[in-house]
């Protein structure tokens, strides 16, 4: 069964460092998302991406965050200068087409900022 | 209901019982609702969805009920199994042309063998 894959599964970084989280969405999907989940809390929307540009973003997705689809398969989330409060599980998700439907989530990348 | 910080509402049931997980949503303009299951250490997994023009939808062992009058959603799981133990989230799509599932806080379901 096709799946969304994410790397790394866990990254530990020092405050102020740049982090790149990588995702390979399902190959025929067109819409891509990043969500985050702080430990024990709800899953929060960060950004959606379609046709090589951001469709929507939340208040969390400030200037420290960026997304990119550099090569037609990877979808990356970059945090320029990490803060302690960026520690969370980051989930990538993809959707086959427009409208509504099943978002397929990856297993997540756990980011720990020290 | 709502929870603060790390405390999740918890539902404990015996294997074989039926489970009902409730969710109150906030946006009367939401047009599409989804239930997700999240097992420990994994990403959310789609269970079932319902559009706002429906009040009930059934899947395999699961039923979703939507009451738009009181902005309430429920997930019924028949003959609950230990493998159903997980955190369950309802999500609403705010409508307006975008598709941005917005998650609620979740309910922890514990199924005792």
PDB file of N, CA and C in Angstrom, chain A residues 3-66:
ATOM      1  N   UNK A   3       2.477   4.777   0.814  1.00  0.00           N
ATOM      2  CA  UNK A   3       2.514   5.470   2.085  1.00  0.00           C
ATOM      3  C   UNK A   3       3.382   6.712   1.986  1.00  0.00           C
ATOM      4  N   UNK A   4       3.146   7.604   2.932  1.00  0.00           N
ATOM      5  CA  UNK A   4       3.950   8.810   3.071  1.00  0.00           C
ATOM      6  C   UNK A   4       5.127   8.459   3.976  1.00  0.00           C
ATOM      7  N   UNK A   5       6.329   8.770   3.531  1.00  0.00           N
ATOM      8  CA  UNK A   5       7.501   8.458   4.354  1.00  0.00           C
ATOM      9  C   UNK A   5       8.173   9.756   4.802  1.00  0.00           C
ATOM     10  N   UNK A   6       8.669   9.723   6.027  1.00  0.00           N
ATOM     11  CA  UNK A   6       9.298  10.905   6.602  1.00  0.00           C
ATOM     12  C   UNK A   6      10.660  10.545   7.178  1.00  0.00           C
ATOM     13  N   UNK A   7      11.596  11.469   7.004  1.00  0.00           N
ATOM     14  CA  UNK A   7      12.917  11.324   7.630  1.00  0.00           C
ATOM     15  C   UNK A   7      13.381  12.692   8.147  1.00  0.00           C
ATOM     16  N   UNK A   8      14.146  12.719   9.237  1.00  0.00           N
ATOM     17  CA  UNK A   8      14.466  11.580  10.092  1.00  0.00           C
ATOM     18  C   UNK A   8      13.287  11.233  10.994  1.00  0.00           C
ATOM     19  N   UNK A   9      13.356  10.106  11.638  1.00  0.00           N
ATOM     20  CA  UNK A   9      12.294   9.764  12.581  1.00  0.00           C
ATOM     21  C   UNK A   9      12.463  10.567  13.869  1.00  0.00           C
ATOM     22  N   UNK A  10      13.688  10.885  14.210  1.00  0.00           N
ATOM     23  CA  UNK A  10      13.943  11.689  15.398  1.00  0.00           C
ATOM     24  C   UNK A  10      15.184  12.534  15.165  1.00  0.00           C
ATOM     25  N   UNK A  11      15.069  13.823  15.465  1.00  0.00           N
ATOM     26  CA  UNK A  11      16.223  14.707  15.364  1.00  0.00           C
ATOM     27  C   UNK A  11      16.338  15.533  16.635  1.00  0.00           C
ATOM     28  N   UNK A  12      17.555  15.567  17.155  1.00  0.00           N
ATOM     29  CA  UNK A  12      17.847  16.390  18.320  1.00  0.00           C
ATOM     30  C   UNK A  12      18.761  17.519  17.844  1.00  0.00           C
ATOM     31  N   UNK A  13      18.426  18.741  18.208  1.00  0.00           N
ATOM     32  CA  UNK A  13      19.197  19.877  17.750  1.00  0.00           C
ATOM     33  C   UNK A  13      19.336  20.901  18.857  1.00  0.00           C
ATOM     34  N   UNK A  14      20.319  21.760  18.694  1.00  0.00           N
ATOM     35  CA  UNK A  14      20.499  22.849  19.644  1.00  0.00           C
ATOM     36  C   UNK A  14      19.659  24.044  19.209  1.00  0.00           C
ATOM     37  N   UNK A  15      19.182  24.768  20.188  1.00  0.00           N
ATOM     38  CA  UNK A  15      18.422  25.995  19.930  1.00  0.00           C
ATOM     39  C   UNK A  15      19.219  26.909  18.999  1.00  0.00           C
ATOM     40  N   UNK A  16      18.537  27.471  18.014  1.00  0.00           N
ATOM     41  CA  UNK A  16      19.195  28.362  17.073  1.00  0.00           C
ATOM     42  C   UNK A  16      19.691  27.689  15.808  1.00  0.00           C
ATOM     43  N   UNK A  17      19.725  26.371  15.805  1.00  0.00           N
ATOM     44  CA  UNK A  17      20.176  25.647  14.623  1.00  0.00           C
ATOM     45  C   UNK A  17      19.056  25.510  13.604  1.00  0.00           C
ATOM     46  N   UNK A  18      19.455  25.315  12.370  1.00  0.00           N
ATOM     47  CA  UNK A  18      18.497  25.056  11.293  1.00  0.00           C
ATOM     48  C   UNK A  18      18.204  23.566  11.207  1.00  0.00           C
ATOM     49  N   UNK A  19      16.952  23.272  10.916  1.00  0.00           N
ATOM     50  CA  UNK A  19      16.530  21.875  10.785  1.00  0.00           C
ATOM     51  C   UNK A  19      15.738  21.720   9.491  1.00  0.00           C
ATOM     52  N   UNK A  20      15.968  20.641   8.799  1.00  0.00           N
ATOM     53  CA  UNK A  20      15.171  20.305   7.614  1.00  0.00           C
ATOM     54  C   UNK A  20      14.546  18.935   7.835  1.00  0.00           C
ATOM     55  N   UNK A  21      13.242  18.896   7.750  1.00  0.00           N
ATOM     56  CA  UNK A  21      12.503  17.637   7.858  1.00  0.00           C
ATOM     57  C   UNK A  21      12.017  17.268   6.457  1.00  0.00           C
ATOM     58  N   UNK A  22      12.195  16.004   6.122  1.00  0.00           N
ATOM     59  CA  UNK A  22      11.901  15.562   4.760  1.00  0.00           C
ATOM     60  C   UNK A  22      10.717  14.610   4.697  1.00  0.00           C
ATOM     61  N   UNK A  23      10.024  14.690   3.600  1.00  0.00           N
ATOM     62  CA  UNK A  23       8.826  13.882   3.388  1.00  0.00           C
ATOM     63  C   UNK A  23       8.801  13.456   1.927  1.00  0.00           C
ATOM     64  N   UNK A  24       8.411  12.216   1.708  1.00  0.00           N
ATOM     65  CA  UNK A  24       8.108  11.770   0.351  1.00  0.00           C
ATOM     66  C   UNK A  24       6.625  11.423   0.319  1.00  0.00           C
ATOM     67  N   UNK A  25       5.825  12.294  -0.276  1.00  0.00           N
ATOM     68  CA  UNK A  25       4.383  12.021  -0.350  1.00  0.00           C
ATOM     69  C   UNK A  25       4.089  10.847  -1.281  1.00  0.00           C
ATOM     70  N   UNK A  26       2.857  10.401  -1.276  1.00  0.00           N
ATOM     71  CA  UNK A  26       2.427   9.350  -2.203  1.00  0.00           C
ATOM     72  C   UNK A  26       2.513   9.899  -3.625  1.00  0.00           C
ATOM     73  N   UNK A  27       2.999   9.080  -4.538  1.00  0.00           N
ATOM     74  CA  UNK A  27       3.496   9.588  -5.821  1.00  0.00           C
ATOM     75  C   UNK A  27       2.451  10.292  -6.687  1.00  0.00           C
ATOM     76  N   UNK A  28       1.220   9.909  -6.685  1.00  0.00           N
ATOM     77  CA  UNK A  28       0.238  10.569  -7.543  1.00  0.00           C
ATOM     78  C   UNK A  28      -0.568  11.635  -6.806  1.00  0.00           C
ATOM     79  N   UNK A  29      -0.136  11.965  -5.595  1.00  0.00           N
ATOM     80  CA  UNK A  29      -0.856  12.984  -4.827  1.00  0.00           C
ATOM     81  C   UNK A  29      -0.382  14.369  -5.218  1.00  0.00           C
ATOM     82  N   UNK A  30      -1.297  15.325  -5.109  1.00  0.00           N
ATOM     83  CA  UNK A  30      -1.014  16.676  -5.589  1.00  0.00           C
ATOM     84  C   UNK A  30      -0.966  17.726  -4.491  1.00  0.00           C
ATOM     85  N   UNK A  31      -1.537  17.411  -3.339  1.00  0.00           N
ATOM     86  CA  UNK A  31      -1.641  18.379  -2.250  1.00  0.00           C
ATOM     87  C   UNK A  31      -0.840  17.866  -1.057  1.00  0.00           C
ATOM     88  N   UNK A  32      -0.085  18.767  -0.441  1.00  0.00           N
ATOM     89  CA  UNK A  32       0.821  18.352   0.614  1.00  0.00           C
ATOM     90  C   UNK A  32       0.650  19.265   1.813  1.00  0.00           C
ATOM     91  N   UNK A  33       0.823  18.682   2.975  1.00  0.00           N
ATOM     92  CA  UNK A  33       0.581  19.381   4.232  1.00  0.00           C
ATOM     93  C   UNK A  33       1.688  19.076   5.236  1.00  0.00           C
ATOM     94  N   UNK A  34       1.912  20.048   6.119  1.00  0.00           N
ATOM     95  CA  UNK A  34       2.660  19.799   7.333  1.00  0.00           C
ATOM     96  C   UNK A  34       1.774  20.156   8.522  1.00  0.00           C
ATOM     97  N   UNK A  35       1.767  19.253   9.487  1.00  0.00           N
ATOM     98  CA  UNK A  35       1.111  19.476  10.766  1.00  0.00           C
ATOM     99  C   UNK A  35       2.158  19.245  11.857  1.00  0.00           C
ATOM    100  N   UNK A  36       1.884  19.762  13.051  1.00  0.00           N
ATOM    101  CA  UNK A  36       2.745  19.412  14.169  1.00  0.00           C
ATOM    102  C   UNK A  36       1.877  19.040  15.366  1.00  0.00           C
ATOM    103  N   UNK A  37       2.496  18.279  16.252  1.00  0.00           N
ATOM    104  CA  UNK A  37       1.796  17.853  17.462  1.00  0.00           C
ATOM    105  C   UNK A  37       2.771  17.929  18.623  1.00  0.00           C
ATOM    106  N   UNK A  38       2.547  18.898  19.491  1.00  0.00           N
ATOM    107  CA  UNK A  38       3.304  18.967  20.737  1.00  0.00           C
ATOM    108  C   UNK A  38       2.835  17.822  21.623  1.00  0.00           C
ATOM    109  N   UNK A  39       3.767  17.262  22.377  1.00  0.00           N
ATOM    110  CA  UNK A  39       3.492  16.041  23.143  1.00  0.00           C
ATOM    111  C   UNK A  39       2.181  16.122  23.914  1.00  0.00           C
ATOM    112  N   UNK A  40       1.305  15.172  23.656  1.00  0.00           N
ATOM    113  CA  UNK A  40       0.056  15.063  24.392  1.00  0.00           C
ATOM    114  C   UNK A  40      -1.026  16.029  23.964  1.00  0.00           C
ATOM    115  N   UNK A  41      -0.753  16.820  22.952  1.00  0.00           N
ATOM    116  CA  UNK A  41      -1.730  17.821  22.535  1.00  0.00           C
ATOM    117  C   UNK A  41      -2.301  17.495  21.158  1.00  0.00           C
ATOM    118  N   UNK A  42      -3.120  18.384  20.668  1.00  0.00           N
ATOM    119  CA  UNK A  42      -3.795  18.083  19.408  1.00  0.00           C
ATOM    120  C   UNK A  42      -2.868  18.342  18.226  1.00  0.00           C
ATOM    121  N   UNK A  43      -3.271  17.816  17.093  1.00  0.00           N
ATOM    122  CA  UNK A  43      -2.523  17.977  15.856  1.00  0.00           C
ATOM    123  C   UNK A  43      -2.875  19.347  15.262  1.00  0.00           C
ATOM    124  N   UNK A  44      -1.853  20.157  14.996  1.00  0.00           N
ATOM    125  CA  UNK A  44      -2.069  21.532  14.547  1.00  0.00           C
ATOM    126  C   UNK A  44      -1.600  21.725  13.109  1.00  0.00           C
ATOM    127  N   UNK A  45      -2.411  22.356  12.314  1.00  0.00           N
ATOM    128  CA  UNK A  45      -2.071  22.649  10.920  1.00  0.00           C
ATOM    129  C   UNK A  45      -0.964  23.694  10.852  1.00  0.00           C
ATOM    130  N   UNK A  46       0.007  23.454   9.997  1.00  0.00           N
ATOM    131  CA  UNK A  46       1.052  24.445   9.735  1.00  0.00           C
ATOM    132  C   UNK A  46       0.870  25.074   8.356  1.00  0.00           C
ATOM    133  N   UNK A  47       0.846  24.213   7.318  1.00  0.00           N
ATOM    134  CA  UNK A  47       0.889  24.745   5.956  1.00  0.00           C
ATOM    135  C   UNK A  47       0.367  23.706   4.976  1.00  0.00           C
ATOM    136  N   UNK A  48      -0.222  24.209   3.899  1.00  0.00           N
ATOM    137  CA  UNK A  48      -0.593  23.336   2.785  1.00  0.00           C
ATOM    138  C   UNK A  48       0.074  23.855   1.523  1.00  0.00           C
ATOM    139  N   UNK A  49       0.278  22.964   0.564  1.00  0.00           N
ATOM    140  CA  UNK A  49       1.119  23.269  -0.590  1.00  0.00           C
ATOM    141  C   UNK A  49       0.535  22.586  -1.808  1.00  0.00           C
ATOM    142  N   UNK A  50       0.424  23.355  -2.889  1.00  0.00           N
ATOM    143  CA  UNK A  50      -0.117  22.794  -4.131  1.00  0.00           C
ATOM    144  C   UNK A  50       0.493  23.540  -5.305  1.00  0.00           C
ATOM    145  N   UNK A  51       0.828  22.819  -6.321  1.00  0.00           N
ATOM    146  CA  UNK A  51       1.336  23.425  -7.557  1.00  0.00           C
ATOM    147  C   UNK A  51       2.549  24.310  -7.277  1.00  0.00           C
ATOM    148  N   UNK A  52       3.417  23.777  -6.424  1.00  0.00           N
ATOM    149  CA  UNK A  52       4.687  24.442  -6.097  1.00  0.00           C
ATOM    150  C   UNK A  52       4.545  25.767  -5.363  1.00  0.00           C
ATOM    151  N   UNK A  53       3.433  25.942  -4.691  1.00  0.00           N
ATOM    152  CA  UNK A  53       3.345  27.126  -3.864  1.00  0.00           C
ATOM    153  C   UNK A  53       2.457  26.868  -2.646  1.00  0.00           C
ATOM    154  N   UNK A  54       2.642  27.699  -1.640  1.00  0.00           N
ATOM    155  CA  UNK A  54       1.847  27.574  -0.428  1.00  0.00           C
ATOM    156  C   UNK A  54       0.398  27.966  -0.723  1.00  0.00           C
ATOM    157  N   UNK A  55      -0.537  27.087  -0.314  1.00  0.00           N
ATOM    158  CA  UNK A  55      -1.960  27.387  -0.470  1.00  0.00           C
ATOM    159  C   UNK A  55      -2.504  28.123   0.745  1.00  0.00           C
ATOM    160  N   UNK A  56      -2.199  27.562   1.911  1.00  0.00           N
ATOM    161  CA  UNK A  56      -2.665  28.145   3.167  1.00  0.00           C
ATOM    162  C   UNK A  56      -1.576  27.960   4.205  1.00  0.00           C
ATOM    163  N   UNK A  57      -1.545  28.834   5.175  1.00  0.00           N
ATOM    164  CA  UNK A  57      -0.636  28.643   6.300  1.00  0.00           C
ATOM    165  C   UNK A  57      -1.292  29.174   7.555  1.00  0.00           C
ATOM    166  N   UNK A  58      -0.866  28.617   8.691  1.00  0.00           N
ATOM    167  CA  UNK A  58      -1.440  29.039   9.960  1.00  0.00           C
ATOM    168  C   UNK A  58      -0.553  30.106  10.597  1.00  0.00           C
ATOM    169  N   UNK A  59      -1.026  30.610  11.721  1.00  0.00           N
ATOM    170  CA  UNK A  59      -0.251  31.615  12.458  1.00  0.00           C
ATOM    171  C   UNK A  59       1.065  31.044  12.980  1.00  0.00           C
ATOM    172  N   UNK A  60       1.090  29.731  13.182  1.00  0.00           N
ATOM    173  CA  UNK A  60       2.315  29.102  13.671  1.00  0.00           C
ATOM    174  C   UNK A  60       3.414  29.206  12.614  1.00  0.00           C
ATOM    175  N   UNK A  61       3.034  29.142  11.378  1.00  0.00           N
ATOM    176  CA  UNK A  61       3.976  29.104  10.261  1.00  0.00           C
ATOM    177  C   UNK A  61       4.488  30.513   9.992  1.00  0.00           C
ATOM    178  N   UNK A  62       5.438  30.943  10.840  1.00  0.00           N
ATOM    179  CA  UNK A  62       5.964  32.298  10.688  1.00  0.00           C
ATOM    180  C   UNK A  62       7.204  32.296   9.795  1.00  0.00           C
ATOM    181  N   UNK A  63       7.935  33.396   9.818  1.00  0.00           N
ATOM    182  CA  UNK A  63       9.079  33.549   8.909  1.00  0.00           C
ATOM    183  C   UNK A  63      10.204  32.554   9.168  1.00  0.00           C
ATOM    184  N   UNK A  64      10.162  31.885  10.302  1.00  0.00           N
ATOM    185  CA  UNK A  64      11.187  30.895  10.589  1.00  0.00           C
ATOM    186  C   UNK A  64      10.961  29.589   9.835  1.00  0.00           C
ATOM    187  N   UNK A  65       9.775  29.425   9.308  1.00  0.00           N
ATOM    188  CA  UNK A  65       9.423  28.198   8.609  1.00  0.00           C
ATOM    189  C   UNK A  65       9.410  28.425   7.103  1.00  0.00           C
ATOM    190  N   UNK A  66       9.773  27.391   6.381  1.00  0.00           N
ATOM    191  CA  UNK A  66       9.604  27.424   4.928  1.00  0.00           C
ATOM    192  C   UNK A  66       9.392  25.999   4.433  1.00  0.00           C
TER     193      UNK A  66
END
